[in-house]
Amino acid sequence: SFDKFNQNYKNIYMVASEWKYSDGKSDFIMETPTPLGPFLKENFPEVIQSTRFEKQFGGRFLEADNKKFMEQGFAIEPSFFDIFTVDIITGDSKDIANKPNSILISKHLADKFFGKENPLNKPITFFINAEKTKQYEVCGVYENIPDNSSLQFDFLIPLSIPEPGNWFAFGESTFLLLPNEIDKANLNETIARFYNYDKLGFDISWYLHPLKDMHFHSDFQQFVYHPGSIQYR
């Protein structure tokens, strides 16, 4: 049942790559070049929507009302909501696009911080690291993400992209919403033209990893929540 709560469950894909080295070893990479998502959306008519987000690996400390918790979350683009199902309880998810200091939080996190108080417009301190913080304002609350979701997050903040045109800046994960049929074999050939593999020193092979296979069949077990073994399904 993992990930089936997403309305687009069968049509969501992560763009992934295999980096092949001369010694025969490979790395499977879930980060993509920064311009990749918009490029695919613009140049592949089949791509219904694309979105980029950064997983806050290891979590981040959030503080409000003299309470401080380590939480997992994503920095997202507004198109995140066109692909993934997030049920907004109160507030407006569009503020992610309009207000750079906005933060959406889960009902679970809203209850932890604010109890029965209205969380809208409440300030939250986001700890970038041990010494640097940023102030956010709650723009909305969403229903808790189900336990059977490969992607778990209790907060969402706007994604900041400092080098939008840099094809050698890998940081964001890119997900696509695709129709039932698409020429997936053309993907590697199209993206490969941006890279001089002789200078890189290794080959990159691009592929589309289905969300529906993320839980049981994934090269990115550290990326997913409680990855499963198909042997014990």
mmCIF file of C-alpha atoms in Angstrom:
data_model
loop_
_atom_site.group_PDB
_atom_site.id
_atom_site.type_symbol
_atom_site.label_atom_id
_atom_site.label_comp_id
_atom_site.label_asym_id
_atom_site.label_seq_id
_atom_site.Cartn_x
_atom_site.Cartn_y
_atom_site.Cartn_z
ATOM 1 C CA SER A 1 0.000 0.000 0.000
ATOM 2 C CA PHE A 2 3.031 2.299 0.129
ATOM 3 C CA ASP A 3 2.560 5.664 -1.619
ATOM 4 C CA LYS A 4 -0.853 4.769 -3.052
ATOM 5 C CA PHE A 5 -2.466 7.673 -1.183
ATOM 6 C CA ASN A 6 -0.893 9.913 -3.848
ATOM 7 C CA GLN A 7 -3.543 10.507 -6.498
ATOM 8 C CA ASN A 8 -0.828 10.361 -9.188
ATOM 9 C CA TYR A 9 0.790 7.275 -7.664
ATOM 10 C CA LYS A 10 1.353 5.366 -10.904
ATOM 11 C CA ASN A 11 2.641 8.339 -12.895
ATOM 12 C CA ILE A 12 5.256 9.861 -10.562
ATOM 13 C CA TYR A 13 8.932 9.274 -11.372
ATOM 14 C CA MET A 14 12.202 10.402 -9.833
ATOM 15 C CA VAL A 15 14.973 11.292 -12.273
ATOM 16 C CA ALA A 16 18.018 9.300 -11.170
ATOM 17 C CA SER A 17 21.444 8.517 -12.567
ATOM 18 C CA GLU A 18 24.149 5.906 -12.380
ATOM 19 C CA TRP A 19 27.713 7.227 -12.376
ATOM 20 C CA LYS A 20 29.964 4.580 -13.915
ATOM 21 C CA TYR A 21 33.694 4.739 -13.149
ATOM 22 C CA SER A 22 36.647 3.260 -15.006
ATOM 23 C CA ASP A 23 37.283 0.723 -12.225
ATOM 24 C CA GLY A 24 33.890 -0.849 -12.879
ATOM 25 C CA LYS A 25 32.231 0.608 -9.769
ATOM 26 C CA SER A 26 29.051 2.688 -9.848
ATOM 27 C CA ASP A 27 27.212 5.197 -7.686
ATOM 28 C CA PHE A 28 23.460 5.724 -7.903
ATOM 29 C CA ILE A 29 22.689 9.435 -7.548
ATOM 30 C CA MET A 30 19.326 10.916 -6.611
ATOM 31 C CA GLU A 31 20.401 14.553 -6.964
ATOM 32 C CA THR A 32 20.090 16.112 -10.402
ATOM 33 C CA PRO A 33 21.490 19.168 -12.194
ATOM 34 C CA THR A 34 19.641 22.288 -11.097
ATOM 35 C CA PRO A 35 18.168 23.184 -14.551
ATOM 36 C CA LEU A 36 17.029 19.636 -15.333
ATOM 37 C CA GLY A 37 13.410 19.815 -14.169
ATOM 38 C CA PRO A 38 12.480 22.993 -16.073
ATOM 39 C CA PHE A 39 14.441 21.762 -19.100
ATOM 40 C CA LEU A 40 12.488 18.493 -19.271
ATOM 41 C CA LYS A 41 9.177 20.284 -18.758
ATOM 42 C CA GLU A 42 9.970 22.679 -21.612
ATOM 43 C CA ASN A 43 11.478 20.223 -24.080
ATOM 44 C CA PHE A 44 9.451 17.066 -23.529
ATOM 45 C CA PRO A 45 5.769 17.627 -24.397
ATOM 46 C CA GLU A 46 4.960 14.382 -22.592
ATOM 47 C CA VAL A 47 6.097 15.789 -19.236
ATOM 48 C CA ILE A 48 2.939 16.991 -17.502
ATOM 49 C CA GLN A 49 4.780 18.631 -14.598
ATOM 50 C CA SER A 50 8.206 18.676 -12.981
ATOM 51 C CA THR A 51 9.284 19.678 -9.507
ATOM 52 C CA ARG A 52 12.547 19.994 -7.604
ATOM 53 C CA PHE A 53 13.067 19.710 -3.878
ATOM 54 C CA GLU A 54 15.842 19.322 -1.345
ATOM 55 C CA LYS A 55 15.506 16.827 1.463
ATOM 56 C CA GLN A 56 16.887 18.218 4.708
ATOM 57 C CA PHE A 57 19.029 15.152 5.406
ATOM 58 C CA GLY A 58 19.499 14.507 9.100
ATOM 59 C CA GLY A 59 16.606 16.834 9.933
ATOM 60 C CA ARG A 60 16.634 20.400 11.196
ATOM 61 C CA PHE A 61 15.904 21.930 14.560
ATOM 62 C CA LEU A 62 12.761 24.076 14.641
ATOM 63 C CA GLU A 63 11.876 26.285 17.606
ATOM 64 C CA ALA A 64 8.644 28.046 18.610
ATOM 65 C CA ASP A 65 6.986 28.970 21.902
ATOM 66 C CA ASN A 66 10.160 27.977 23.787
ATOM 67 C CA LYS A 67 9.946 24.455 22.345
ATOM 68 C CA LYS A 68 12.638 22.981 20.122
ATOM 69 C CA PHE A 69 12.343 19.817 18.051
ATOM 70 C CA MET A 70 14.414 18.013 15.430
ATOM 71 C CA GLU A 71 12.153 17.511 12.400
ATOM 72 C CA GLN A 72 12.358 16.148 8.861
ATOM 73 C CA GLY A 73 11.293 18.340 5.971
ATOM 74 C CA PHE A 74 11.764 19.482 2.391
ATOM 75 C CA ALA A 75 12.574 22.719 0.619
ATOM 76 C CA ILE A 76 10.161 22.702 -2.317
ATOM 77 C CA GLU A 77 8.899 24.446 -5.423
ATOM 78 C CA PRO A 78 5.170 25.277 -5.695
ATOM 79 C CA SER A 79 4.813 22.584 -8.382
ATOM 80 C CA PHE A 80 5.388 20.013 -5.609
ATOM 81 C CA PHE A 81 1.641 20.167 -4.933
ATOM 82 C CA ASP A 82 0.824 19.434 -8.591
ATOM 83 C CA ILE A 83 2.569 16.070 -8.310
ATOM 84 C CA PHE A 84 2.258 14.897 -4.705
ATOM 85 C CA THR A 85 -0.952 14.725 -2.674
ATOM 86 C CA VAL A 86 -0.799 17.038 0.347
ATOM 87 C CA ASP A 87 -4.102 17.782 2.076
ATOM 88 C CA ILE A 88 -4.114 21.359 3.371
ATOM 89 C CA ILE A 89 -6.198 21.713 6.549
ATOM 90 C CA THR A 90 -5.844 25.456 7.021
ATOM 91 C CA GLY A 91 -3.955 28.239 5.294
ATOM 92 C CA ASP A 92 -2.724 28.443 1.710
ATOM 93 C CA SER A 93 0.012 26.389 0.089
ATOM 94 C CA LYS A 94 0.433 29.121 -2.559
ATOM 95 C CA ASP A 95 2.288 31.214 0.024
ATOM 96 C CA ILE A 96 5.271 28.948 -0.580
ATOM 97 C CA ALA A 97 5.602 30.741 -3.929
ATOM 98 C CA ASN A 98 4.655 34.243 -2.777
ATOM 99 C CA LYS A 99 6.350 34.515 0.609
ATOM 100 C CA PRO A 100 9.990 33.393 0.893
ATOM 101 C CA ASN A 101 9.761 33.173 4.694
ATOM 102 C CA SER A 102 6.649 30.993 4.741
ATOM 103 C CA ILE A 103 6.559 27.504 6.222
ATOM 104 C CA LEU A 104 3.918 24.801 5.995
ATOM 105 C CA ILE A 105 3.777 22.338 8.884
ATOM 106 C CA SER A 106 2.003 19.056 9.521
ATOM 107 C CA LYS A 107 -0.875 18.771 11.967
ATOM 108 C CA HIS A 108 1.419 16.671 14.143
ATOM 109 C CA LEU A 109 3.979 19.467 14.330
ATOM 110 C CA ALA A 110 1.336 22.164 14.821
ATOM 111 C CA ASP A 111 -0.012 20.238 17.820
ATOM 112 C CA LYS A 112 3.490 19.815 19.268
ATOM 113 C CA PHE A 113 4.314 23.502 19.021
ATOM 114 C CA PHE A 114 1.028 25.295 19.479
ATOM 115 C CA GLY A 115 -1.489 22.878 20.988
ATOM 116 C CA LYS A 116 -5.008 24.197 20.505
ATOM 117 C CA GLU A 117 -3.840 27.677 19.428
ATOM 118 C CA ASN A 118 -4.261 28.804 15.826
ATOM 119 C CA PRO A 119 -0.794 28.261 14.269
ATOM 120 C CA LEU A 120 -1.313 30.590 11.292
ATOM 121 C CA ASN A 121 1.188 33.462 11.133
ATOM 122 C CA LYS A 122 3.056 32.132 14.161
ATOM 123 C CA PRO A 123 6.854 32.509 13.972
ATOM 124 C CA ILE A 124 9.150 29.486 13.813
ATOM 125 C CA THR A 125 12.929 29.635 14.069
ATOM 126 C CA PHE A 126 14.682 27.358 11.588
ATOM 127 C CA PHE A 127 18.199 26.262 12.519
ATOM 128 C CA ILE A 128 20.300 26.149 9.339
ATOM 129 C CA ASN A 129 23.189 24.940 11.497
ATOM 130 C CA ALA A 130 24.342 25.276 15.110
ATOM 131 C CA GLU A 131 25.136 28.968 14.657
ATOM 132 C CA LYS A 132 22.866 30.228 11.864
ATOM 133 C CA THR A 133 19.074 30.541 11.985
ATOM 134 C CA LYS A 134 16.265 31.871 9.797
ATOM 135 C CA GLN A 135 12.815 33.081 10.788
ATOM 136 C CA TYR A 136 9.738 31.609 9.127
ATOM 137 C CA GLU A 137 6.025 32.278 9.520
ATOM 138 C CA VAL A 138 3.423 29.514 9.454
ATOM 139 C CA CYS A 139 1.285 29.925 6.327
ATOM 140 C CA GLY A 140 -0.610 26.662 6.574
ATOM 141 C CA VAL A 141 -1.100 23.265 8.158
ATOM 142 C CA TYR A 142 -1.461 20.013 6.246
ATOM 143 C CA GLU A 143 -2.784 16.612 7.230
ATOM 144 C CA ASN A 144 -0.135 14.249 8.571
ATOM 145 C CA ILE A 145 1.642 12.327 5.839
ATOM 146 C CA PRO A 146 0.595 8.653 6.074
ATOM 147 C CA ASP A 147 3.057 6.167 7.536
ATOM 148 C CA ASN A 148 2.964 4.253 4.265
ATOM 149 C CA SER A 149 4.639 7.112 2.400
ATOM 150 C CA SER A 150 8.191 6.712 1.102
ATOM 151 C CA LEU A 151 8.636 10.464 1.519
ATOM 152 C CA GLN A 152 8.113 11.736 5.068
ATOM 153 C CA PHE A 153 8.100 15.426 5.998
ATOM 154 C CA ASP A 154 6.709 17.506 8.848
ATOM 155 C CA PHE A 155 7.570 20.871 7.329
ATOM 156 C CA LEU A 156 7.852 22.441 3.880
ATOM 157 C CA ILE A 157 9.790 25.629 3.108
ATOM 158 C CA PRO A 158 10.444 27.467 -0.188
ATOM 159 C CA LEU A 159 13.335 26.181 -2.269
ATOM 160 C CA SER A 160 16.119 28.660 -2.974
ATOM 161 C CA ILE A 161 18.141 28.043 -6.137
ATOM 162 C CA PRO A 162 21.292 30.211 -6.318
ATOM 163 C CA GLU A 163 22.534 28.913 -9.696
ATOM 164 C CA PRO A 164 19.444 28.091 -11.789
ATOM 165 C CA GLY A 165 21.406 27.602 -15.031
ATOM 166 C CA ASN A 166 24.354 25.564 -13.736
ATOM 167 C CA TRP A 167 24.275 22.041 -15.211
ATOM 168 C CA PHE A 168 27.105 20.976 -12.901
ATOM 169 C CA ALA A 169 25.322 21.985 -9.681
ATOM 170 C CA PHE A 170 23.807 18.800 -8.216
ATOM 171 C CA GLY A 171 21.628 19.315 -5.152
ATOM 172 C CA GLU A 172 17.921 18.949 -5.767
ATOM 173 C CA SER A 173 15.935 15.809 -6.461
ATOM 174 C CA THR A 174 13.752 16.051 -9.556
ATOM 175 C CA PHE A 175 10.382 14.322 -9.840
ATOM 176 C CA LEU A 176 8.182 14.197 -12.924
ATOM 177 C CA LEU A 177 4.502 13.619 -13.522
ATOM 178 C CA LEU A 178 4.222 11.602 -16.719
ATOM 179 C CA PRO A 179 1.427 10.102 -18.823
ATOM 180 C CA ASN A 180 1.015 6.353 -19.057
ATOM 181 C CA GLU A 181 3.244 6.172 -22.127
ATOM 182 C CA ILE A 182 6.513 8.081 -22.712
ATOM 183 C CA ASP A 183 9.744 7.520 -24.647
ATOM 184 C CA LYS A 184 11.944 6.942 -21.600
ATOM 185 C CA ALA A 185 14.887 5.723 -23.690
ATOM 186 C CA ASN A 186 15.266 9.208 -25.159
ATOM 187 C CA LEU A 187 15.974 10.747 -21.743
ATOM 188 C CA ASN A 188 19.630 9.736 -21.401
ATOM 189 C CA GLU A 189 20.473 10.782 -24.956
ATOM 190 C CA THR A 190 18.869 14.212 -24.500
ATOM 191 C CA ILE A 191 20.577 15.059 -21.217
ATOM 192 C CA ALA A 192 23.947 13.558 -22.164
ATOM 193 C CA ARG A 193 24.681 16.332 -24.640
ATOM 194 C CA PHE A 194 25.261 18.749 -21.760
ATOM 195 C CA TYR A 195 28.274 16.817 -20.474
ATOM 196 C CA ASN A 196 31.826 16.234 -21.656
ATOM 197 C CA TYR A 197 32.361 12.802 -20.150
ATOM 198 C CA ASP A 198 36.080 12.845 -20.959
ATOM 199 C CA LYS A 199 36.503 15.812 -18.615
ATOM 200 C CA LEU A 200 34.241 14.297 -15.973
ATOM 201 C CA GLY A 201 36.233 11.100 -15.915
ATOM 202 C CA PHE A 202 33.140 8.881 -15.747
ATOM 203 C CA ASP A 203 29.932 8.116 -17.633
ATOM 204 C CA ILE A 204 26.452 9.089 -16.460
ATOM 205 C CA SER A 205 23.436 6.997 -17.365
ATOM 206 C CA TRP A 206 20.055 8.627 -16.673
ATOM 207 C CA TYR A 207 16.848 6.771 -15.897
ATOM 208 C CA LEU A 208 13.367 7.253 -14.441
ATOM 209 C CA HIS A 209 12.689 5.567 -11.090
ATOM 210 C CA PRO A 210 8.938 5.026 -10.436
ATOM 211 C CA LEU A 211 7.527 6.154 -7.115
ATOM 212 C CA LYS A 212 5.509 2.926 -7.039
ATOM 213 C CA ASP A 213 8.795 0.991 -6.810
ATOM 214 C CA MET A 214 10.455 3.279 -4.294
ATOM 215 C CA HIS A 215 9.621 1.241 -1.190
ATOM 216 C CA PHE A 216 10.572 -2.274 -2.304
ATOM 217 C CA HIS A 217 12.809 -1.755 -5.342
ATOM 218 C CA SER A 218 15.125 1.206 -4.857
ATOM 219 C CA ASP A 219 18.782 2.110 -5.255
ATOM 220 C CA PHE A 220 18.142 4.931 -2.793
ATOM 221 C CA GLN A 221 17.288 3.239 0.478
ATOM 222 C CA GLN A 222 18.680 6.134 2.519
ATOM 223 C CA PHE A 223 16.238 8.429 0.751
ATOM 224 C CA VAL A 224 13.021 6.579 1.554
ATOM 225 C CA TYR A 225 11.168 6.099 4.825
ATOM 226 C CA HIS A 226 11.488 2.577 6.279
ATOM 227 C CA PRO A 227 12.428 0.875 2.992
ATOM 228 C CA GLY A 228 11.009 -2.632 2.652
ATOM 229 C CA SER A 229 12.247 -5.961 1.391
ATOM 230 C CA ILE A 230 10.227 -7.538 -1.401
ATOM 231 C CA GLN A 231 11.051 -10.938 0.170
ATOM 232 C CA TYR A 232 8.818 -10.103 3.152
ATOM 233 C CA ARG A 233 6.035 -8.244 1.397
#
